[in-house]
Coordinates of C-alpha atoms in Angstrom, one line a residue:
Chain L
V2 CA 133.3 107.1 100.8
A3 CA 130.0 106.5 99.1
E4 CA 130.6 102.8 99.2
Q5 CA 131.3 102.9 102.9
E6 CA 128.2 104.9 103.5
D7 CA 126.2 102.5 101.5
H8 CA 127.6 99.7 103.5
E9 CA 126.7 101.4 106.7
N10 CA 123.2 102.1 105.5
Q11 CA 122.7 98.4 104.7
G12 CA 123.9 97.5 108.1
Q13 CA 121.5 99.9 109.6
A14 CA 118.7 98.6 107.6
R15 CA 119.5 95.0 108.6
R16 CA 119.6 96.0 112.3
V17 CA 116.3 97.7 112.0
K18 CA 114.8 94.7 110.3
N19 CA 116.2 92.3 112.8
R20 CA 114.9 94.4 115.7
N21 CA 111.4 94.5 114.1
L22 CA 111.4 90.8 113.5
G23 CA 112.3 90.2 117.1
C24 CA 109.7 92.5 118.2
I25 CA 107.1 90.8 116.0
R26 CA 108.1 87.4 117.3
A27 CA 107.8 88.6 120.9
R28 CA 104.4 90.2 120.2
G29 CA 103.2 87.4 118.1
F30 CA 104.1 85.0 120.8
S31 CA 102.4 86.9 123.6
L32 CA 99.4 87.4 121.4
Q33 CA 99.4 83.7 120.7
I34 CA 99.4 83.0 124.4
A35 CA 96.7 85.5 125.0
L36 CA 94.6 84.0 122.2
S37 CA 95.0 80.4 123.4
S38 CA 94.2 81.2 127.0
G39 CA 91.1 83.2 125.9
E40 CA 92.5 86.3 127.6
F41 CA 90.7 88.8 125.5
A42 CA 87.8 89.1 127.9
D43 CA 86.2 91.9 126.0
P44 CA 87.0 92.8 122.4
R45 CA 87.0 96.4 123.3
E46 CA 89.9 95.8 125.5
V47 CA 92.2 95.5 122.5
R48 CA 92.8 99.1 122.2
P49 CA 96.4 100.0 121.7
S50 CA 97.8 103.5 121.6
V51 CA 98.3 105.4 118.4
S52 CA 102.0 104.6 118.2
S53 CA 101.4 100.9 118.6
V54 CA 98.7 101.1 116.0
L55 CA 101.2 102.5 113.6
E56 CA 103.6 99.8 114.6
F57 CA 101.0 97.1 114.1
A58 CA 100.0 98.5 110.8
N59 CA 103.6 98.6 109.7
M60 CA 104.0 95.0 110.9
E61 CA 101.1 93.8 108.8
T62 CA 102.3 95.6 105.7
S63 CA 105.9 94.5 106.0
Y64 CA 105.7 91.0 107.4
L65 CA 102.3 89.5 108.2
W66 CA 100.5 89.9 104.9
P67 CA 103.5 89.2 102.6
G68 CA 104.2 86.2 104.7
Y69 CA 100.7 84.9 104.4
S70 CA 99.9 81.8 102.3
E71 CA 97.3 79.0 102.4
D72 CA 99.5 77.0 104.7
S73 CA 99.7 79.7 107.3
S74 CA 98.5 78.8 110.8
N75 CA 95.2 80.0 112.2
F76 CA 97.1 82.3 114.5
H77 CA 98.6 84.0 111.5
V78 CA 95.0 84.6 110.2
L79 CA 93.9 85.8 113.6
L80 CA 96.8 88.3 113.8
V81 CA 95.8 89.7 110.4
V82 CA 92.2 90.0 111.5
L83 CA 93.1 91.6 114.8
I84 CA 95.4 94.2 113.3
A85 CA 92.8 94.9 110.5
N86 CA 90.2 95.4 113.2
V87 CA 92.4 97.8 115.1
K88 CA 93.2 99.8 112.0
T89 CA 89.5 100.0 111.2
R90 CA 88.7 101.2 114.7
E91 CA 91.3 103.9 114.4
H92 CA 89.8 104.9 111.1
L93 CA 92.9 104.0 109.1
S94 CA 92.7 102.5 105.7
T95 CA 92.2 98.8 106.0
W96 CA 91.4 97.6 102.5
G97 CA 93.1 100.0 100.2
K98 CA 91.2 101.5 97.3
Chain N
M16 CA 97.6 113.9 114.7
I17 CA 95.4 113.1 111.7
D18 CA 97.9 115.0 109.5
F19 CA 100.7 112.9 111.0
L20 CA 98.8 109.7 110.3
G21 CA 98.0 110.8 106.8
A22 CA 101.6 111.7 106.1
Y23 CA 102.7 108.4 107.5
Y24 CA 100.3 106.4 105.3
N25 CA 101.0 108.4 102.2
D26 CA 104.5 107.1 102.4
K27 CA 103.5 103.6 102.9
D28 CA 101.9 101.2 100.6
I29 CA 98.4 101.1 102.1
D30 CA 96.8 98.9 99.4
I31 CA 98.2 95.8 100.9
F32 CA 95.2 93.6 100.4
S33 CA 94.5 94.7 96.8
D34 CA 98.1 93.9 95.9
N35 CA 97.2 90.3 96.0
P36 CA 93.5 89.5 95.4
A37 CA 94.0 85.8 95.1
E38 CA 95.6 85.5 98.6
F39 CA 93.0 87.9 100.0
S40 CA 90.3 85.6 98.7
T41 CA 91.8 82.6 100.5
L42 CA 92.3 84.6 103.6
F43 CA 88.7 85.8 103.6
R44 CA 87.5 82.2 103.1
R45 CA 89.5 81.0 106.0
I46 CA 88.1 83.8 108.2
L47 CA 84.6 83.0 107.1
S48 CA 85.0 79.3 108.0
M49 CA 86.6 80.3 111.3
T50 CA 83.5 82.4 112.2
L51 CA 81.5 79.2 112.1
D52 CA 84.0 77.2 114.1
T53 CA 82.3 76.5 117.4
S54 CA 85.5 75.2 118.9
L55 CA 86.9 78.8 119.0
S56 CA 86.0 80.9 122.0
A57 CA 83.1 83.4 121.6
N58 CA 85.6 86.3 122.0
I59 CA 87.8 85.2 119.2
R60 CA 84.8 84.7 117.0
T61 CA 83.6 88.1 117.9
H62 CA 86.8 89.5 116.6
L63 CA 86.5 87.5 113.4
L64 CA 82.9 88.7 113.0
S65 CA 83.9 92.3 113.5
F66 CA 86.3 91.8 110.6
I67 CA 83.5 90.6 108.4
I68 CA 81.3 93.4 109.5
S69 CA 83.9 96.0 108.6
A70 CA 84.3 94.2 105.3
F71 CA 80.6 94.6 104.6
Q72 CA 81.0 98.3 105.5
S73 CA 83.7 98.7 102.9
L74 CA 81.9 97.4 99.8
D75 CA 83.4 100.3 97.8
S76 CA 86.6 98.3 97.6
G77 CA 86.5 95.9 94.7
I78 CA 88.2 92.9 96.3
V79 CA 86.0 93.2 99.3
R80 CA 82.8 93.4 97.3
K81 CA 83.9 90.3 95.3
E82 CA 84.1 88.3 98.5
C83 CA 81.0 89.7 100.3
A84 CA 78.5 89.7 97.5
P85 CA 78.1 85.8 97.1
L86 CA 77.4 85.6 100.8
V87 CA 74.2 87.6 100.5
S88 CA 73.1 86.6 97.0
I89 CA 69.7 85.1 96.2
S90 CA 71.1 81.6 96.8
I91 CA 70.8 82.1 100.5
W92 CA 67.0 81.6 99.9
H93 CA 67.8 78.0 99.8
N94 CA 67.5 78.2 103.6
L95 CA 64.1 79.8 103.8
S96 CA 61.8 77.9 106.1
S97 CA 60.0 76.0 103.4
E98 CA 59.7 75.6 99.6
K99 CA 56.2 77.1 99.7
K100 CA 57.4 80.2 101.4
R101 CA 60.2 80.6 98.8
E102 CA 57.8 80.1 96.0
H103 CA 55.5 82.7 97.4
K104 CA 58.4 85.2 97.7
L105 CA 59.6 84.4 94.2
G106 CA 56.1 84.8 92.9
Q107 CA 56.1 88.4 94.0
S108 CA 58.7 89.5 91.5
A109 CA 59.6 88.3 88.1
Q110 CA 63.0 89.7 88.5
L111 CA 63.7 87.7 91.6
R112 CA 62.5 84.5 89.9
K113 CA 64.9 85.3 87.1
A114 CA 67.8 85.8 89.5
W115 CA 66.9 82.6 91.3
R116 CA 66.9 80.6 88.1
A117 CA 70.2 82.1 87.0
A118 CA 71.7 81.2 90.3
A119 CA 70.5 77.6 90.0
K120 CA 71.8 77.4 86.5
R121 CA 75.2 78.7 87.6
Y122 CA 75.3 76.1 90.4
D123 CA 74.5 73.3 87.9
A124 CA 77.1 74.5 85.5
A125 CA 79.8 74.8 88.1
D126 CA 82.6 72.2 88.2
E127 CA 83.0 69.9 91.1
P128 CA 85.6 71.9 93.1
T129 CA 83.4 75.0 92.9
K130 CA 80.2 73.4 94.1
P131 CA 81.1 73.0 97.7
R132 CA 82.2 76.6 97.7
L133 CA 78.8 77.7 96.4
R134 CA 77.1 75.6 99.0
F135 CA 79.2 77.2 101.7
E136 CA 78.3 80.6 100.4
R137 CA 74.6 80.0 100.5
S138 CA 74.7 78.5 104.0
W139 CA 77.2 80.8 105.7
L140 CA 74.7 83.4 106.9
F141 CA 72.2 80.8 107.8
T142 CA 74.6 78.8 109.9
L143 CA 75.8 82.0 111.6
L144 CA 72.3 82.9 112.5
L145 CA 71.5 79.5 113.9
D146 CA 74.5 79.7 116.0
F147 CA 73.5 83.1 117.2
F148 CA 70.2 81.8 118.3
N149 CA 71.9 78.9 120.0
Q150 CA 74.0 81.3 121.9
L151 CA 70.9 83.3 122.9
Y152 CA 69.2 80.3 124.3
N153 CA 72.2 78.8 125.9
E154 CA 72.3 80.5 129.2
T155 CA 75.6 79.1 130.3
S156 CA 77.6 80.7 127.4
K157 CA 79.4 83.9 128.0
P158 CA 77.7 86.9 126.3
G159 CA 80.5 87.4 123.9
W160 CA 78.3 88.0 120.9
F161 CA 76.8 91.1 122.5
N162 CA 80.0 92.9 122.7
V163 CA 80.5 93.3 119.0
P164 CA 82.1 96.7 118.9
C165 CA 80.5 99.3 116.7
V166 CA 83.0 100.0 113.9

């Protein structure tokens, strides 16, 4: 029974991960479009709700930052910057201790 | 809500940048050079600049301090308007002169790959300022720089 539960948990974790990845791809893509078309008219416009801040922050912790390397694209760098800025603006810890 | 955020973040690993100081350093370098990239739109550069500003407001963090300090070290006096002016300034304090000499010595002792980095560090703020003035006097540009949000 324990094994079966374990298996189910793993499946669940995978599903969550896949969903998050899809979500990031979608968001990353729309952000990429927004960035390249210069859509951010005013920097203050980038003001997501608290829930999406948490989502963003989680996204950075889980994927963006671990996935960063010297070969990463400029868009990758910009995403890290934008999310860090949002976190700072919402008075969340940006840099760690 | 604050409690909720606190609880959320206590569970998470918040020290993401300090986990990997070497990568953080390259990231920070890239962001610095992107702030000088005039091919990027003013808005994007404003975001990049806000990032740097918030970094300078977080100097209590070791990794941030390590990246920010060289950008405002005495070496930036290389860009003072004239040698005479610099000599005058250095003459006002023996301590400053000592720091200036030490910086020069450090530059001379640096190996070839490090020298461009040191040169970049001493000219970053200067270049950014020049670009700022360019934007001020360039009437056709959008006033993106004035929208730097207060963080």
